mmCIF file of C-alpha atoms in Angstrom:
data_model
loop_
_atom_site.group_PDB
_atom_site.id
_atom_site.type_symbol
_atom_site.label_atom_id
_atom_site.label_comp_id
_atom_site.label_asym_id
_atom_site.label_seq_id
_atom_site.Cartn_x
_atom_site.Cartn_y
_atom_site.Cartn_z
ATOM 1 C CA ALA X 1493 -35.898 8.117 -24.555
ATOM 2 C CA TYR X 1494 -33.716 5.186 -23.507
ATOM 3 C CA ILE X 1495 -35.969 2.178 -23.004
ATOM 4 C CA HIS X 1496 -35.319 -1.514 -22.392
ATOM 5 C CA GLN X 1497 -38.785 -2.662 -23.425
ATOM 6 C CA ILE X 1498 -41.884 -0.913 -24.694
ATOM 7 C CA ARG X 1499 -44.681 -3.302 -25.591
ATOM 8 C CA LYS X 1500 -44.569 -6.059 -22.972
ATOM 9 C CA ILE X 1501 -47.972 -7.161 -21.686
ATOM 10 C CA ASP X 1502 -47.386 -7.799 -18.007
ATOM 11 C CA PHE X 1503 -49.211 -9.038 -14.914
ATOM 12 C CA GLU X 1504 -46.211 -9.227 -12.590
ATOM 13 C CA ASN X 1505 -45.578 -5.477 -12.776
ATOM 14 C CA SER X 1506 -49.204 -4.427 -12.545
ATOM 15 C CA PHE X 1507 -49.958 -1.923 -9.777
ATOM 16 C CA GLN X 1508 -53.468 -3.452 -9.481
ATOM 17 C CA GLU X 1509 -55.340 -0.241 -8.709
ATOM 18 C CA PRO X 1510 -58.286 1.494 -10.415
ATOM 19 C CA GLY X 1511 -58.174 4.950 -11.950
ATOM 20 C CA TYR X 1512 -58.259 7.901 -9.583
ATOM 21 C CA ARG X 1513 -57.853 10.920 -11.911
ATOM 22 C CA LEU X 1514 -61.111 10.935 -13.850
ATOM 23 C CA PRO X 1515 -64.718 9.818 -13.262
ATOM 24 C CA THR X 1516 -64.653 8.217 -16.725
ATOM 25 C CA GLN X 1517 -61.916 5.781 -15.721
ATOM 26 C CA SER X 1518 -62.751 2.234 -14.708
ATOM 27 C CA ASN X 1519 -63.212 1.770 -10.963
ATOM 28 C CA ILE X 1520 -62.080 -1.850 -11.308
ATOM 29 C CA PRO X 1521 -58.392 -2.415 -10.490
ATOM 30 C CA VAL X 1522 -56.290 -3.025 -13.589
ATOM 31 C CA GLY X 1523 -54.972 -6.519 -14.142
ATOM 32 C CA ALA X 1524 -52.769 -6.633 -17.210
ATOM 33 C CA VAL X 1525 -50.588 -3.635 -17.982
ATOM 34 C CA VAL X 1526 -48.171 -2.543 -20.638
ATOM 35 C CA ALA X 1527 -44.890 -2.296 -18.720
ATOM 36 C CA VAL X 1528 -42.331 0.206 -20.025
ATOM 37 C CA PHE X 1529 -38.841 -0.136 -18.546
ATOM 38 C CA PHE X 1530 -36.793 3.057 -18.769
ATOM 39 C CA ASN X 1531 -33.007 2.902 -18.786
ATOM 40 C CA PHE X 1532 -30.929 4.590 -16.053
ATOM 41 C CA CYS X 1533 -31.173 4.783 -12.285
ATOM 42 C CA SER X 1534 -28.847 6.546 -9.858
ATOM 43 C CA PHE X 1535 -30.236 4.994 -6.660
ATOM 44 C CA HIS X 1536 -28.416 1.637 -7.050
ATOM 45 C CA CYS X 1537 -30.380 -0.139 -4.310
ATOM 46 C CA THR X 1538 -28.564 -3.141 -2.841
ATOM 47 C CA ASP X 1539 -29.953 -6.400 -4.293
ATOM 48 C CA CYS X 1540 -32.026 -4.528 -6.871
ATOM 49 C CA TRP X 1541 -33.779 -7.074 -9.089
ATOM 50 C CA ASN X 1542 -33.222 -4.937 -12.197
ATOM 51 C CA SER X 1543 -29.665 -3.642 -11.835
ATOM 52 C CA GLU X 1544 -28.989 -4.038 -15.562
ATOM 53 C CA THR X 1545 -31.076 -0.890 -16.063
ATOM 54 C CA TRP X 1546 -28.803 1.331 -13.917
ATOM 55 C CA GLU X 1547 -26.196 2.590 -16.361
ATOM 56 C CA ARG X 1548 -27.090 4.714 -19.374
ATOM 57 C CA ASP X 1549 -27.003 2.583 -22.514
ATOM 58 C CA THR X 1550 -27.089 4.764 -25.616
ATOM 59 C CA GLU X 1551 -27.907 1.748 -27.790
ATOM 60 C CA LEU X 1552 -31.369 1.695 -26.192
ATOM 61 C CA TYR X 1553 -32.348 5.089 -27.602
ATOM 62 C CA VAL X 1554 -35.735 5.270 -29.335
ATOM 63 C CA ASP X 1555 -37.626 8.244 -30.702
ATOM 64 C CA ASN X 1556 -40.361 9.394 -28.305
ATOM 65 C CA GLU X 1557 -43.016 9.481 -31.020
ATOM 66 C CA PHE X 1558 -42.176 5.897 -31.953
ATOM 67 C CA ALA X 1559 -42.174 4.823 -28.291
ATOM 68 C CA ALA X 1560 -45.603 6.376 -27.714
ATOM 69 C CA SER X 1561 -47.049 4.763 -30.845
ATOM 70 C CA GLU X 1562 -45.762 1.341 -29.774
ATOM 71 C CA ILE X 1563 -47.270 1.772 -26.311
ATOM 72 C CA ILE X 1564 -50.616 2.776 -27.813
ATOM 73 C CA LYS X 1565 -50.559 -0.232 -30.161
ATOM 74 C CA ALA X 1566 -49.914 -2.574 -27.240
ATOM 75 C CA LEU X 1567 -52.633 -0.986 -25.098
ATOM 76 C CA THR X 1568 -55.246 -1.224 -27.847
ATOM 77 C CA ALA X 1569 -54.273 -4.568 -29.381
ATOM 78 C CA ARG X 1570 -56.819 -6.498 -27.320
ATOM 79 C CA LYS X 1571 -59.958 -5.698 -25.367
ATOM 80 C CA THR X 1572 -59.805 -6.454 -21.656
ATOM 81 C CA ASN X 1573 -62.165 -5.743 -18.765
ATOM 82 C CA PRO X 1574 -60.983 -3.662 -17.058
ATOM 83 C CA PRO X 1575 -58.862 -2.023 -19.777
ATOM 84 C CA MET X 1576 -55.115 -2.494 -19.491
ATOM 85 C CA GLY X 1577 -53.116 0.021 -17.496
ATOM 86 C CA LEU X 1578 -49.682 1.508 -18.109
ATOM 87 C CA SER X 1579 -46.755 0.804 -15.778
ATOM 88 C CA LEU X 1580 -43.684 3.043 -16.031
ATOM 89 C CA LEU X 1581 -40.664 1.659 -14.225
ATOM 90 C CA GLY X 1582 -37.052 0.816 -14.839
ATOM 91 C CA GLY X 1583 -34.558 2.109 -13.990
ATOM 92 C CA ASP X 1584 -36.398 5.176 -12.829
ATOM 93 C CA PRO X 1585 -38.697 7.038 -15.218
ATOM 94 C CA ILE X 1586 -38.892 10.290 -13.249
ATOM 95 C CA LEU X 1587 -35.273 11.037 -12.405
ATOM 96 C CA PRO X 1588 -33.962 14.250 -14.036
ATOM 97 C CA GLU X 1589 -32.131 12.161 -16.649
ATOM 98 C CA ASN X 1590 -35.441 10.617 -17.833
ATOM 99 C CA ILE X 1591 -38.300 12.906 -16.869
ATOM 100 C CA LEU X 1592 -38.384 15.050 -20.034
ATOM 101 C CA ASP X 1593 -38.753 11.952 -22.207
ATOM 102 C CA THR X 1594 -41.225 10.339 -19.819
ATOM 103 C CA CYS X 1595 -43.346 13.487 -19.896
ATOM 104 C CA ASP X 1596 -43.260 13.700 -23.696
ATOM 105 C CA ILE X 1597 -44.181 10.049 -24.162
ATOM 106 C CA LEU X 1598 -46.957 10.155 -21.574
ATOM 107 C CA ARG X 1599 -48.464 13.292 -23.171
ATOM 108 C CA ARG X 1600 -48.608 11.546 -26.528
ATOM 109 C CA VAL X 1601 -50.176 8.401 -25.058
ATOM 110 C CA LEU X 1602 -52.789 10.283 -23.003
ATOM 111 C CA ASP X 1603 -53.731 12.404 -26.011
ATOM 112 C CA GLU X 1604 -54.960 9.156 -27.584
ATOM 113 C CA LEU X 1605 -56.086 7.325 -24.425
ATOM 114 C CA PRO X 1606 -57.139 9.948 -21.845
ATOM 115 C CA ASP X 1607 -58.842 7.418 -19.520
ATOM 116 C CA LEU X 1608 -55.732 5.251 -19.257
ATOM 117 C CA VAL X 1609 -54.822 4.266 -15.689
ATOM 118 C CA VAL X 1610 -51.122 5.012 -15.111
ATOM 119 C CA GLY X 1611 -48.776 3.856 -12.350
ATOM 120 C CA ILE X 1612 -45.125 4.773 -11.793
ATOM 121 C CA TRP X 1613 -42.402 3.104 -9.706
ATOM 122 C CA SER X 1614 -39.699 5.458 -8.422
ATOM 123 C CA GLY X 1615 -36.883 5.466 -5.905
ATOM 124 C CA TYR X 1616 -38.013 8.959 -4.947
ATOM 125 C CA THR X 1617 -40.178 9.181 -1.851
ATOM 126 C CA TRP X 1618 -43.274 11.333 -2.191
ATOM 127 C CA ALA X 1619 -41.502 14.057 -0.207
ATOM 128 C CA ALA X 1620 -38.672 14.033 -2.756
ATOM 129 C CA ILE X 1621 -41.149 14.165 -5.630
ATOM 130 C CA GLU X 1622 -42.744 17.224 -4.021
ATOM 131 C CA ARG X 1623 -39.365 18.935 -3.734
ATOM 132 C CA GLU X 1624 -38.407 18.164 -7.315
ATOM 133 C CA ARG X 1625 -41.675 19.089 -9.002
ATOM 134 C CA VAL X 1626 -41.744 22.684 -7.718
ATOM 135 C CA LYS X 1627 -38.321 23.504 -9.167
ATOM 136 C CA ASP X 1628 -38.428 26.170 -11.879
ATOM 137 C CA THR X 1629 -36.538 24.032 -14.372
ATOM 138 C CA PRO X 1630 -37.637 22.053 -17.446
ATOM 139 C CA GLU X 1631 -37.261 18.868 -15.402
ATOM 140 C CA GLY X 1632 -39.267 20.261 -12.486
ATOM 141 C CA ARG X 1633 -42.098 21.421 -14.733
ATOM 142 C CA ALA X 1634 -42.140 18.092 -16.572
ATOM 143 C CA LEU X 1635 -42.336 16.178 -13.293
ATOM 144 C CA ASP X 1636 -45.171 18.405 -12.095
ATOM 145 C CA TRP X 1637 -47.117 17.668 -15.285
ATOM 146 C CA VAL X 1638 -46.508 13.932 -14.961
ATOM 147 C CA VAL X 1639 -47.612 13.894 -11.314
ATOM 148 C CA HIS X 1640 -50.898 15.557 -12.302
ATOM 149 C CA HIS X 1641 -51.552 12.964 -15.009
ATOM 150 C CA ILE X 1642 -50.963 9.661 -13.215
ATOM 151 C CA ASP X 1643 -53.049 7.651 -10.777
ATOM 152 C CA VAL X 1644 -50.570 5.744 -8.635
ATOM 153 C CA VAL X 1645 -46.976 6.093 -7.442
ATOM 154 C CA ILE X 1646 -45.090 3.271 -5.740
ATOM 155 C CA ASP X 1647 -42.494 5.334 -3.902
ATOM 156 C CA GLY X 1648 -39.161 4.793 -2.200
ATOM 157 C CA GLN X 1649 -35.973 2.845 -2.697
ATOM 158 C CA PHE X 1650 -35.886 -0.913 -2.275
ATOM 159 C CA ASN X 1651 -34.604 -1.918 1.179
ATOM 160 C CA ARG X 1652 -33.344 -5.504 1.207
ATOM 161 C CA LEU X 1653 -33.727 -5.689 5.007
ATOM 162 C CA ARG X 1654 -37.455 -5.064 4.589
ATOM 163 C CA LYS X 1655 -37.980 -7.266 1.551
ATOM 164 C CA ILE X 1656 -41.476 -8.621 0.973
ATOM 165 C CA ASP X 1657 -42.410 -11.250 -1.616
ATOM 166 C CA ASN X 1658 -45.333 -11.396 -4.018
ATOM 167 C CA ARG X 1659 -46.361 -7.756 -3.779
ATOM 168 C CA ARG X 1660 -46.400 -4.842 -6.208
ATOM 169 C CA TYR X 1661 -43.508 -3.360 -4.246
ATOM 170 C CA GLY X 1662 -40.214 -4.883 -3.200
ATOM 171 C CA SER X 1663 -39.955 -3.869 0.459
ATOM 172 C CA THR X 1664 -42.308 -2.762 3.202
ATOM 173 C CA ASN X 1665 -41.027 0.823 3.280
ATOM 174 C CA GLN X 1666 -42.447 1.388 -0.201
ATOM 175 C CA ARG X 1667 -45.998 2.701 -0.482
ATOM 176 C CA VAL X 1668 -48.764 2.564 -3.094
ATOM 177 C CA ILE X 1669 -50.023 6.147 -3.211
ATOM 178 C CA ASN X 1670 -53.291 7.531 -4.597
ATOM 179 C CA VAL X 1671 -51.777 10.512 -6.400
ATOM 180 C CA PRO X 1672 -54.867 12.684 -7.121
ATOM 181 C CA LYS X 1673 -56.144 12.396 -3.554
ATOM 182 C CA THR X 1674 -52.659 13.116 -2.201
ATOM 183 C CA LEU X 1675 -52.487 16.258 -4.328
ATOM 184 C CA ASP X 1676 -55.978 17.315 -3.216
ATOM 185 C CA THR X 1677 -55.371 16.834 0.512
ATOM 186 C CA GLY X 1678 -51.727 17.875 0.726
ATOM 187 C CA LYS X 1679 -50.821 14.705 2.628
ATOM 188 C CA VAL X 1680 -49.884 11.215 1.498
ATOM 189 C CA VAL X 1681 -52.977 9.092 0.902
ATOM 190 C CA GLN X 1682 -52.179 5.425 0.503
ATOM 191 C CA THR X 1683 -54.594 3.235 -1.415
ATOM 192 C CA ASP X 1684 -57.061 1.097 0.530
ATOM 193 C CA SER X 1685 -55.725 -2.126 -0.958
ATOM 194 C CA TYR X 1686 -52.174 -1.172 0.021
ATOM 195 C CA LEU X 1687 -53.228 -0.398 3.609
ATOM 196 C CA ALA X 1688 -54.890 -3.819 3.823
ATOM 197 C CA GLU X 1689 -51.697 -5.441 2.532
ATOM 198 C CA ALA X 1690 -49.564 -3.434 4.973
ATOM 199 C CA LYS X 1691 -51.698 -4.680 7.858
ATOM 200 C CA GLU X 1692 -51.357 -8.250 6.606
ATOM 201 C CA ASN X 1693 -47.585 -7.808 6.251
ATOM 202 C CA ALA X 1694 -47.298 -6.492 9.820
ATOM 203 C CA GLU X 1695 -49.318 -9.415 11.180
ATOM 204 C CA ARG X 1696 -47.149 -11.872 9.245
ATOM 205 C CA ILE X 1697 -43.964 -10.283 10.616
ATOM 206 C CA ASP X 1698 -45.345 -10.449 14.179
ATOM 207 C CA ILE X 1699 -46.123 -14.140 13.740
ATOM 208 C CA MET X 1700 -42.584 -14.794 12.466
ATOM 209 C CA LYS X 1701 -41.050 -12.894 15.405
ATOM 210 C CA ASN X 1702 -43.186 -14.772 17.933
ATOM 211 C CA THR X 1703 -42.311 -18.102 16.316
ATOM 212 C CA ARG X 1704 -38.577 -17.329 16.559
ATOM 213 C CA LEU X 1705 -38.956 -16.198 20.174
ATOM 214 C CA ARG X 1706 -40.749 -19.409 21.161
ATOM 215 C CA ALA X 1707 -38.063 -21.465 19.410
ATOM 216 C CA LYS X 1708 -35.349 -19.711 21.447
ATOM 217 C CA LEU X 1709 -37.198 -20.379 24.695
ATOM 218 C CA LEU X 1710 -37.544 -24.104 24.034
#
């Protein structure tokens, strides 16, 4: 895989959700995570905060077995309550250029830590993920496996016109999706905490619009 960082303990890039895949996972939202930044992204969102990850950098290559072992070391280095989660971001970890490595690394990590709560950030919308994961290709099959072994996806490209600060996502078009429930129901199920935040965001935007309107009328 091509990875910018492997072992960073991170709060800023925590998806702050509990586990949804297994009854043995903690039902307390994760706080700290190990954040793994994959190299390469073809979306090139305007004003992306991490544009240095866009272009493939062959100097960032690491062996997948080594990457997985480093992630496991970081996840088990200290006891936390709830246990640390794993954030996969970048770049984009599930684009065709990265998905085979992402799948291999995640398999190795989950073999050791099956109750790990996993979240992924991707420029793909859920609809695009659905289209890609049913393809009869190595990349399609790898994506399908990954989707069935994660808890949360933050989907969609960053839109600078809908930027929001201090959230787990960069703009209001992006969603925090409960992946197992979405797979079970066949429709996008957003997490309860995200829906509460979305309502708060909408109310904040309405207040800002009303404030501007009153200022114009004065």
